[in-house]
XYZ file of C-alpha atoms in Angstrom:
406
model
C 14.570 10.698 25.416
C 11.338 9.153 24.290
C 9.271 11.852 26.159
C 6.624 13.757 23.853
C 9.277 16.701 23.370
C 11.482 14.961 21.969
C 9.503 12.894 19.626
C 8.438 16.522 18.408
C 11.971 18.113 18.211
C 13.162 14.438 16.185
C 10.192 14.926 13.570
C 10.467 18.687 12.960
C 14.161 18.474 12.283
C 14.936 20.510 9.030
C 17.659 17.924 7.960
C 15.683 14.766 8.469
C 16.365 12.280 6.037
C 14.684 8.606 5.560
C 17.425 6.942 7.007
C 16.713 9.252 9.915
C 12.936 8.557 9.828
C 13.905 4.731 10.416
C 16.104 5.155 13.280
C 14.067 7.658 15.314
C 11.015 5.547 14.798
C 13.199 2.777 16.308
C 14.322 4.793 19.329
C 10.910 6.315 20.209
C 9.198 2.692 19.772
C 11.533 1.284 21.913
C 12.862 -1.285 19.244
C 16.114 -3.449 20.546
C 18.739 -4.079 18.442
C 19.098 -7.748 17.322
C 16.994 -10.192 16.735
C 15.085 -10.859 19.996
C 11.517 -11.161 21.664
C 9.637 -8.000 21.122
C 10.050 -5.899 24.577
C 6.927 -6.040 26.983
C 5.352 -2.800 26.369
C 2.349 -4.032 29.365
C 3.481 -0.988 31.502
C 2.767 1.664 29.060
C -0.960 1.218 28.838
C -1.262 3.252 31.663
C -0.402 6.151 29.336
C -3.209 5.720 27.275
C -6.556 7.403 27.086
C -9.644 6.106 28.538
C -11.458 8.053 25.596
C -11.096 10.237 22.705
C -12.337 13.766 24.993
C -9.030 13.337 26.882
C -6.799 14.214 23.859
C -6.698 17.559 22.539
C -8.041 18.594 19.267
C -5.342 18.523 16.264
C -5.100 20.234 12.768
C -3.863 19.168 9.575
C -1.008 21.457 9.814
C 0.252 19.887 13.273
C 0.995 16.338 11.402
C 2.391 17.703 8.678
C 6.389 16.319 8.168
C 8.832 15.498 5.766
C 12.327 14.309 4.806
C 14.759 13.694 2.309
C 15.691 10.925 0.449
C 19.466 12.156 -0.688
C 19.920 10.187 -3.906
C 22.337 12.739 -5.785
C 24.698 12.626 -2.960
C 24.955 9.266 -1.215
C 26.297 6.527 -3.887
C 25.563 3.765 -1.261
C 21.861 4.652 -1.348
C 21.922 5.309 -4.878
C 23.105 1.134 -5.269
C 19.841 0.240 -3.454
C 17.131 2.460 -5.225
C 18.445 2.003 -8.841
C 17.375 0.144 -11.725
C 18.851 -1.185 -14.414
C 17.660 1.618 -16.500
C 19.231 4.223 -13.861
C 15.543 5.210 -12.392
C 14.720 4.751 -8.977
C 12.947 1.454 -8.314
C 9.663 1.998 -6.970
C 9.154 -0.907 -4.945
C 11.676 0.851 -2.598
C 9.440 4.006 -2.634
C 6.427 1.830 -1.325
C 8.618 1.078 1.519
C 9.771 4.442 2.158
C 6.058 5.621 2.209
C 4.697 2.750 4.423
C 7.003 3.989 6.679
C 6.668 7.612 6.597
C 2.894 7.047 6.905
C 3.802 5.387 10.544
C 5.894 8.611 11.159
C 3.132 10.684 10.151
C 0.971 9.849 12.784
C 3.135 9.685 15.394
C 3.959 13.478 14.759
C -0.198 13.902 14.715
C -0.870 12.289 18.059
C -0.437 14.447 21.281
C -1.026 12.678 24.098
C -0.531 14.553 27.974
C -0.820 11.490 29.681
C 2.726 10.471 28.153
C 5.864 10.374 30.365
C 9.336 11.671 29.707
C 10.916 8.812 30.704
C 8.493 6.284 28.764
C 8.579 5.073 25.267
C 5.870 6.002 22.709
C 2.650 3.817 24.111
C 1.027 3.354 20.523
C 1.252 0.905 18.210
C 0.474 1.983 14.539
C -0.183 -0.408 11.988
C -1.252 -0.463 8.443
C -4.802 -1.468 7.711
C -4.860 -0.548 4.012
C -3.831 1.487 1.050
C -6.688 3.544 -0.492
C -4.941 4.394 -3.773
C -1.220 4.822 -5.110
C -1.225 7.371 -7.887
C 2.325 7.440 -9.802
C 3.340 10.339 -12.816
C 4.116 8.621 -16.139
C 7.349 9.951 -16.295
C 10.533 8.228 -14.677
C 12.693 9.829 -11.754
C 16.153 9.537 -12.341
C 18.361 7.683 -9.068
C 20.759 10.462 -9.595
C 17.963 13.460 -8.625
C 16.973 13.940 -4.566
C 13.684 13.275 -3.636
C 11.339 14.419 -0.994
C 8.967 12.530 1.004
C 5.945 14.501 3.112
C 3.255 13.229 4.945
C -0.095 14.676 6.733
C -3.206 13.518 8.475
C -6.200 14.235 6.099
C -9.514 12.142 8.074
C -9.478 10.935 12.039
C -12.039 8.582 13.339
C -11.488 7.212 16.832
C -8.577 4.905 16.524
C -7.897 5.012 12.438
C -6.309 7.702 10.365
C -6.259 8.475 6.654
C -2.441 9.627 5.956
C -1.628 11.077 2.546
C 2.154 10.664 1.741
C 3.491 12.091 -1.629
C 6.957 12.150 -3.050
C 9.061 14.909 -4.960
C 11.736 14.780 -7.225
C 13.802 17.250 -7.660
C 14.350 18.069 -11.384
C 16.128 21.642 -13.028
C 16.090 23.210 -9.393
C 12.230 22.414 -8.329
C 10.626 20.024 -6.737
C 7.981 17.920 -9.073
C 5.363 15.669 -8.160
C 6.357 11.871 -8.485
C 3.500 9.909 -6.574
C 1.099 10.196 -3.977
C -0.537 7.643 -1.706
C -3.482 7.317 0.592
C -2.792 4.938 3.453
C -5.272 3.951 6.380
C -3.562 3.624 9.363
C -4.726 2.169 12.465
C -3.416 3.306 16.335
C -3.236 0.106 18.325
C -2.270 0.112 22.452
C 1.326 -0.465 23.678
C 0.541 -4.517 23.315
C -1.096 -4.570 20.038
C -4.091 -6.098 21.246
C -6.788 -3.791 20.664
C -7.460 -0.023 19.447
C -6.185 2.773 21.039
C -7.990 6.632 20.514
C -6.307 9.326 19.127
C -6.741 13.386 18.727
C -9.823 14.536 17.094
C -9.078 16.287 13.986
C -10.234 20.506 13.671
C -9.774 21.377 10.014
C -8.406 25.099 10.423
C -9.014 27.766 7.113
C -11.038 26.717 3.795
C -8.163 24.575 2.394
C -7.903 21.832 5.418
C -12.184 21.718 5.187
C -11.822 21.016 1.348
C -9.037 18.270 1.988
C -11.126 17.111 4.974
C -14.510 16.603 3.118
C -12.493 14.972 0.394
C -10.933 12.314 3.091
C -14.726 11.728 4.350
C -15.914 10.801 0.710
C -13.141 8.552 0.031
C -13.522 6.405 3.411
C -17.802 6.509 2.621
C -16.701 5.261 -1.095
C -14.389 2.549 0.468
C -17.087 1.470 2.805
C -19.755 1.184 -0.255
C -17.273 -0.325 -2.318
C -17.031 -3.658 0.339
C -20.815 -3.499 0.585
C -20.772 -3.900 -3.792
C -17.742 -6.430 -3.443
C -18.528 -9.348 -5.949
C -17.458 -11.312 -2.681
C -21.050 -10.707 -1.192
C -23.049 -9.332 -3.969
C -23.918 -10.625 -7.821
C -22.346 -8.936 -10.501
C -24.362 -6.571 -12.427
C -26.545 -6.947 -15.382
C -24.074 -5.101 -17.465
C -21.092 -7.394 -16.136
C -23.156 -10.455 -16.184
C -23.811 -9.498 -19.992
C -19.785 -9.179 -20.528
C -18.984 -12.184 -18.945
C -21.586 -14.313 -21.231
C -20.487 -12.301 -24.266
C -16.738 -13.265 -23.528
C -17.976 -16.886 -23.235
C -19.890 -16.977 -26.452
C -16.610 -15.711 -27.919
C -15.363 -18.672 -27.317
C -17.724 -21.515 -28.156
C -16.507 -23.207 -31.876
C -19.194 -22.442 -34.236
C -18.506 -25.281 -36.085
C -18.726 -27.696 -33.409
C -21.078 -25.766 -30.691
C -20.854 -27.591 -27.880
C -20.709 -26.622 -23.892
C -17.804 -28.847 -23.209
C -15.373 -27.538 -25.642
C -14.058 -23.566 -25.768
C -11.647 -21.959 -27.742
C -9.197 -19.499 -27.686
C -10.706 -16.000 -29.451
C -8.110 -14.097 -31.546
C -5.489 -11.700 -30.198
C -6.276 -13.343 -26.616
C -4.874 -15.364 -23.807
C -6.560 -17.464 -20.997
C -6.244 -15.483 -17.674
C -4.138 -18.990 -16.385
C -1.836 -18.369 -18.607
C -0.374 -15.448 -17.056
C -0.171 -16.448 -13.891
C 3.324 -16.597 -11.868
C 4.137 -16.980 -8.145
C 7.360 -17.284 -6.186
C 7.873 -17.872 -2.242
C 9.883 -16.360 0.333
C 11.217 -17.292 3.568
C 11.448 -14.020 5.653
C 14.538 -13.376 8.098
C 14.585 -11.411 11.022
C 16.156 -8.214 9.206
C 12.743 -7.947 7.479
C 10.664 -7.557 10.556
C 9.031 -4.681 12.223
C 9.073 -3.596 15.934
C 6.179 -6.322 16.124
C 8.395 -8.926 15.061
C 6.421 -9.371 12.350
C 6.774 -8.410 8.331
C 7.210 -4.985 7.130
C 4.230 -3.644 5.616
C 6.347 -1.897 3.083
C 8.465 -5.076 2.368
C 5.311 -6.828 1.218
C 4.433 -3.698 -1.095
C 7.992 -3.845 -2.619
C 7.979 -7.598 -3.271
C 4.242 -7.393 -4.586
C 4.943 -4.855 -6.882
C 8.312 -6.483 -8.496
C 6.574 -9.625 -8.921
C 3.743 -7.785 -10.765
C 6.194 -5.751 -12.577
C 7.629 -9.021 -13.739
C 3.991 -10.144 -14.742
C 3.180 -6.898 -16.653
C 6.768 -7.507 -18.434
C 6.456 -10.894 -19.990
C 2.731 -10.325 -20.703
C 3.088 -6.956 -23.044
C 6.659 -8.075 -23.885
C 7.526 -4.327 -23.052
C 9.006 -2.489 -20.329
C 5.710 -0.935 -19.026
C 4.874 1.984 -17.125
C 3.237 1.412 -13.554
C 0.570 4.097 -13.066
C -1.778 3.422 -10.200
C -1.844 1.093 -7.517
C -5.376 0.746 -5.811
C -6.857 -0.663 -2.590
C -4.168 -2.784 -1.141
C -5.578 -4.653 1.944
C -3.678 -6.046 4.969
C -5.697 -8.758 6.527
C -3.292 -10.222 8.986
C 0.132 -9.983 10.222
C 3.110 -12.214 8.684
C 5.031 -13.829 11.511
C 8.702 -13.807 10.490
C 9.035 -17.807 10.442
C 6.442 -18.173 7.987
C 6.297 -19.378 4.584
C 4.917 -16.459 2.405
C 3.685 -16.878 -1.281
C 2.963 -14.013 -4.056
C 1.055 -15.223 -6.593
C -0.191 -12.862 -9.396
C -2.181 -12.587 -13.008
C -3.260 -10.305 -15.278
C -6.861 -10.159 -14.867
C -8.306 -7.211 -16.991
C -7.279 -5.425 -20.004
C -8.451 -2.360 -22.093
C -6.466 -0.820 -25.104
C -3.092 0.018 -23.731
C -3.410 -0.746 -19.894
C -3.206 -4.003 -18.158
C -4.421 -4.731 -14.289
C -2.507 -6.988 -12.430
C -3.838 -8.774 -9.309
C -1.146 -10.062 -6.670
C -2.316 -12.208 -3.863
C 0.090 -12.186 -0.531
C -0.559 -15.852 0.832
C 0.755 -17.593 4.334
C 1.273 -21.519 4.047
C 0.382 -23.538 7.055
C 3.234 -25.965 6.821
C 0.942 -28.484 8.855
C -1.951 -28.496 6.973
C -0.334 -27.207 3.492
C -3.449 -24.636 3.114
C -2.847 -21.323 2.204
C -4.594 -18.275 3.710
C -4.845 -14.968 2.201
C -3.087 -12.057 4.375
C -2.872 -8.866 1.626
C -4.385 -8.007 -1.694
C -2.703 -5.798 -4.279
C -4.334 -4.545 -7.367
C -1.610 -2.904 -9.983
C -2.568 -0.835 -13.166
C -0.105 -0.762 -15.739
C 0.528 1.062 -19.123
C 2.113 0.240 -22.466
C 2.777 1.947 -25.824
C 0.418 -0.059 -27.540
C -3.062 -2.010 -27.539
C -2.528 -5.308 -25.927
C -4.011 -8.913 -26.287
C -7.621 -9.413 -24.238
C -7.422 -11.844 -21.511
C -9.898 -14.624 -21.227
C -11.455 -16.365 -18.132
C -11.844 -20.104 -18.213
C -13.976 -20.550 -14.936
C -16.517 -18.466 -12.731
C -13.942 -17.682 -10.281
C -11.492 -16.045 -13.205
C -14.805 -13.962 -15.002
C -15.090 -12.740 -10.970
C -11.423 -11.481 -11.217
C -11.694 -9.861 -14.478
C -14.873 -7.948 -13.492
C -13.111 -7.237 -10.067
C -10.151 -6.060 -12.257
C -12.225 -4.002 -14.384
C -14.269 -2.443 -11.593
C -10.551 -1.171 -10.521
C -9.473 0.101 -13.636
C -12.316 2.052 -13.631
C -12.067 3.419 -10.546
C -8.447 4.669 -10.987
C -9.074 6.125 -14.845
C-alpha cells in the first residue's frame, strides 16, 4: 500500500480529515503500533537518488493539499480542541500545522525509484518555523476548519512549506492563521540529507510566490549573521540599554552598586515561569523522539500563562516568529520549558520561551528549541527592565522580533 500511487491517492482524497492525515502518514512511513524500537529502514536507502537531477521537476500546484478538521460534527474532537471560552485551542492547531507540513512534503516529493511494495524512503523533519500569524478574532470550536499546505521554495534537501488555516463562518471560509515551515528531507535512517525534486514555478502567480519565499530565506540567513549571539548591538540598541539603565539609578543616592525600579515597570526576572515534563510513548514521532508539534503546543500554552499573569487579562496571540529546532528530544528525557516577558511596547508584549533538555548525570541544561511570541492587550502595559547584560540582550532580541512581525 506504500507505493507512489498509494501515496498520491491517499493525499488527493477530497474527504480527507486531519485524523486521516495522521493515520495515513503513519502507514506510509511504516510506523508500528505500540511502543518499540523504530523499524530498521536501511533497506530503503537504495531507493533514494544520488543527485537532484535524477528527480523530475515539480510545480507548486503539484504540492497543494488540503484536509478538514470537522469540529461542527465531531463532539470528541470539540472536547480536544476547546478552550474554557468555547474557542479553539491554538496549541492544538500548532500540532496540526506541523504534521501537515510533513504531509505536504510527502505530496510534493516524486521519486521514480520508489517501489510499490516498500515504505516511503524519506524522513521529513522540521528545522524551523519562520513565522506564524494569527488573525485577531477568536475561532469557535463549533465551526469547521480547513487546513491547507503548499511548497513555495526548495533547495537541495530543504523546503519551505506554507500552511494556512481557515474557519467556516457564515457559509464562507475565512483565513485564521498562516505559517511558513522550513522542512528538511533526510534519508530513511535519518542520518544525512536526501535530495528532493527541484521546484519549477509555473505562471506569474507561482513566480511571484517563489520570489517572496526566496526573500524570506535570504532575510533569515541575514538575520543569523546579525544575531546578538554573534554580533554587537547596534548604536541605537546600545543607547536604548544605557537609557534604561540610567532610569534605574537613584538620583538621591547615585551609585553603581544599587538600582531602583522605575515607575510603571517590572524586572524581567520577575516575569519568569518554568515547568518540567517527562515525555511518554504517546508523545513520540516515527523516530521515537518527541513530536515537534507537541513542543510547539506546550511552549505556546506556557507563553499564554505568562502573558495572562503579566497583563492581568486575557491577551490575544498575534504572532509566533523564528521557532528553531536545534536537536531532537528522546522520549526518555526530562524537558524544561522556561519563559518570560522580554519586551513590551504600548499594548504588546514579546515573550521568549526556551525548551531545554536536562542531563540528569551532570545536571546541565541544553537548549533544544527557542520560541518567540507576540501578544496583544486591550491597554498599555508596564515596561520590563533588565538587571543583567544577558537580560538586556534578551530585551533587544525581543525588540527585533517585535519589529519584524509588526
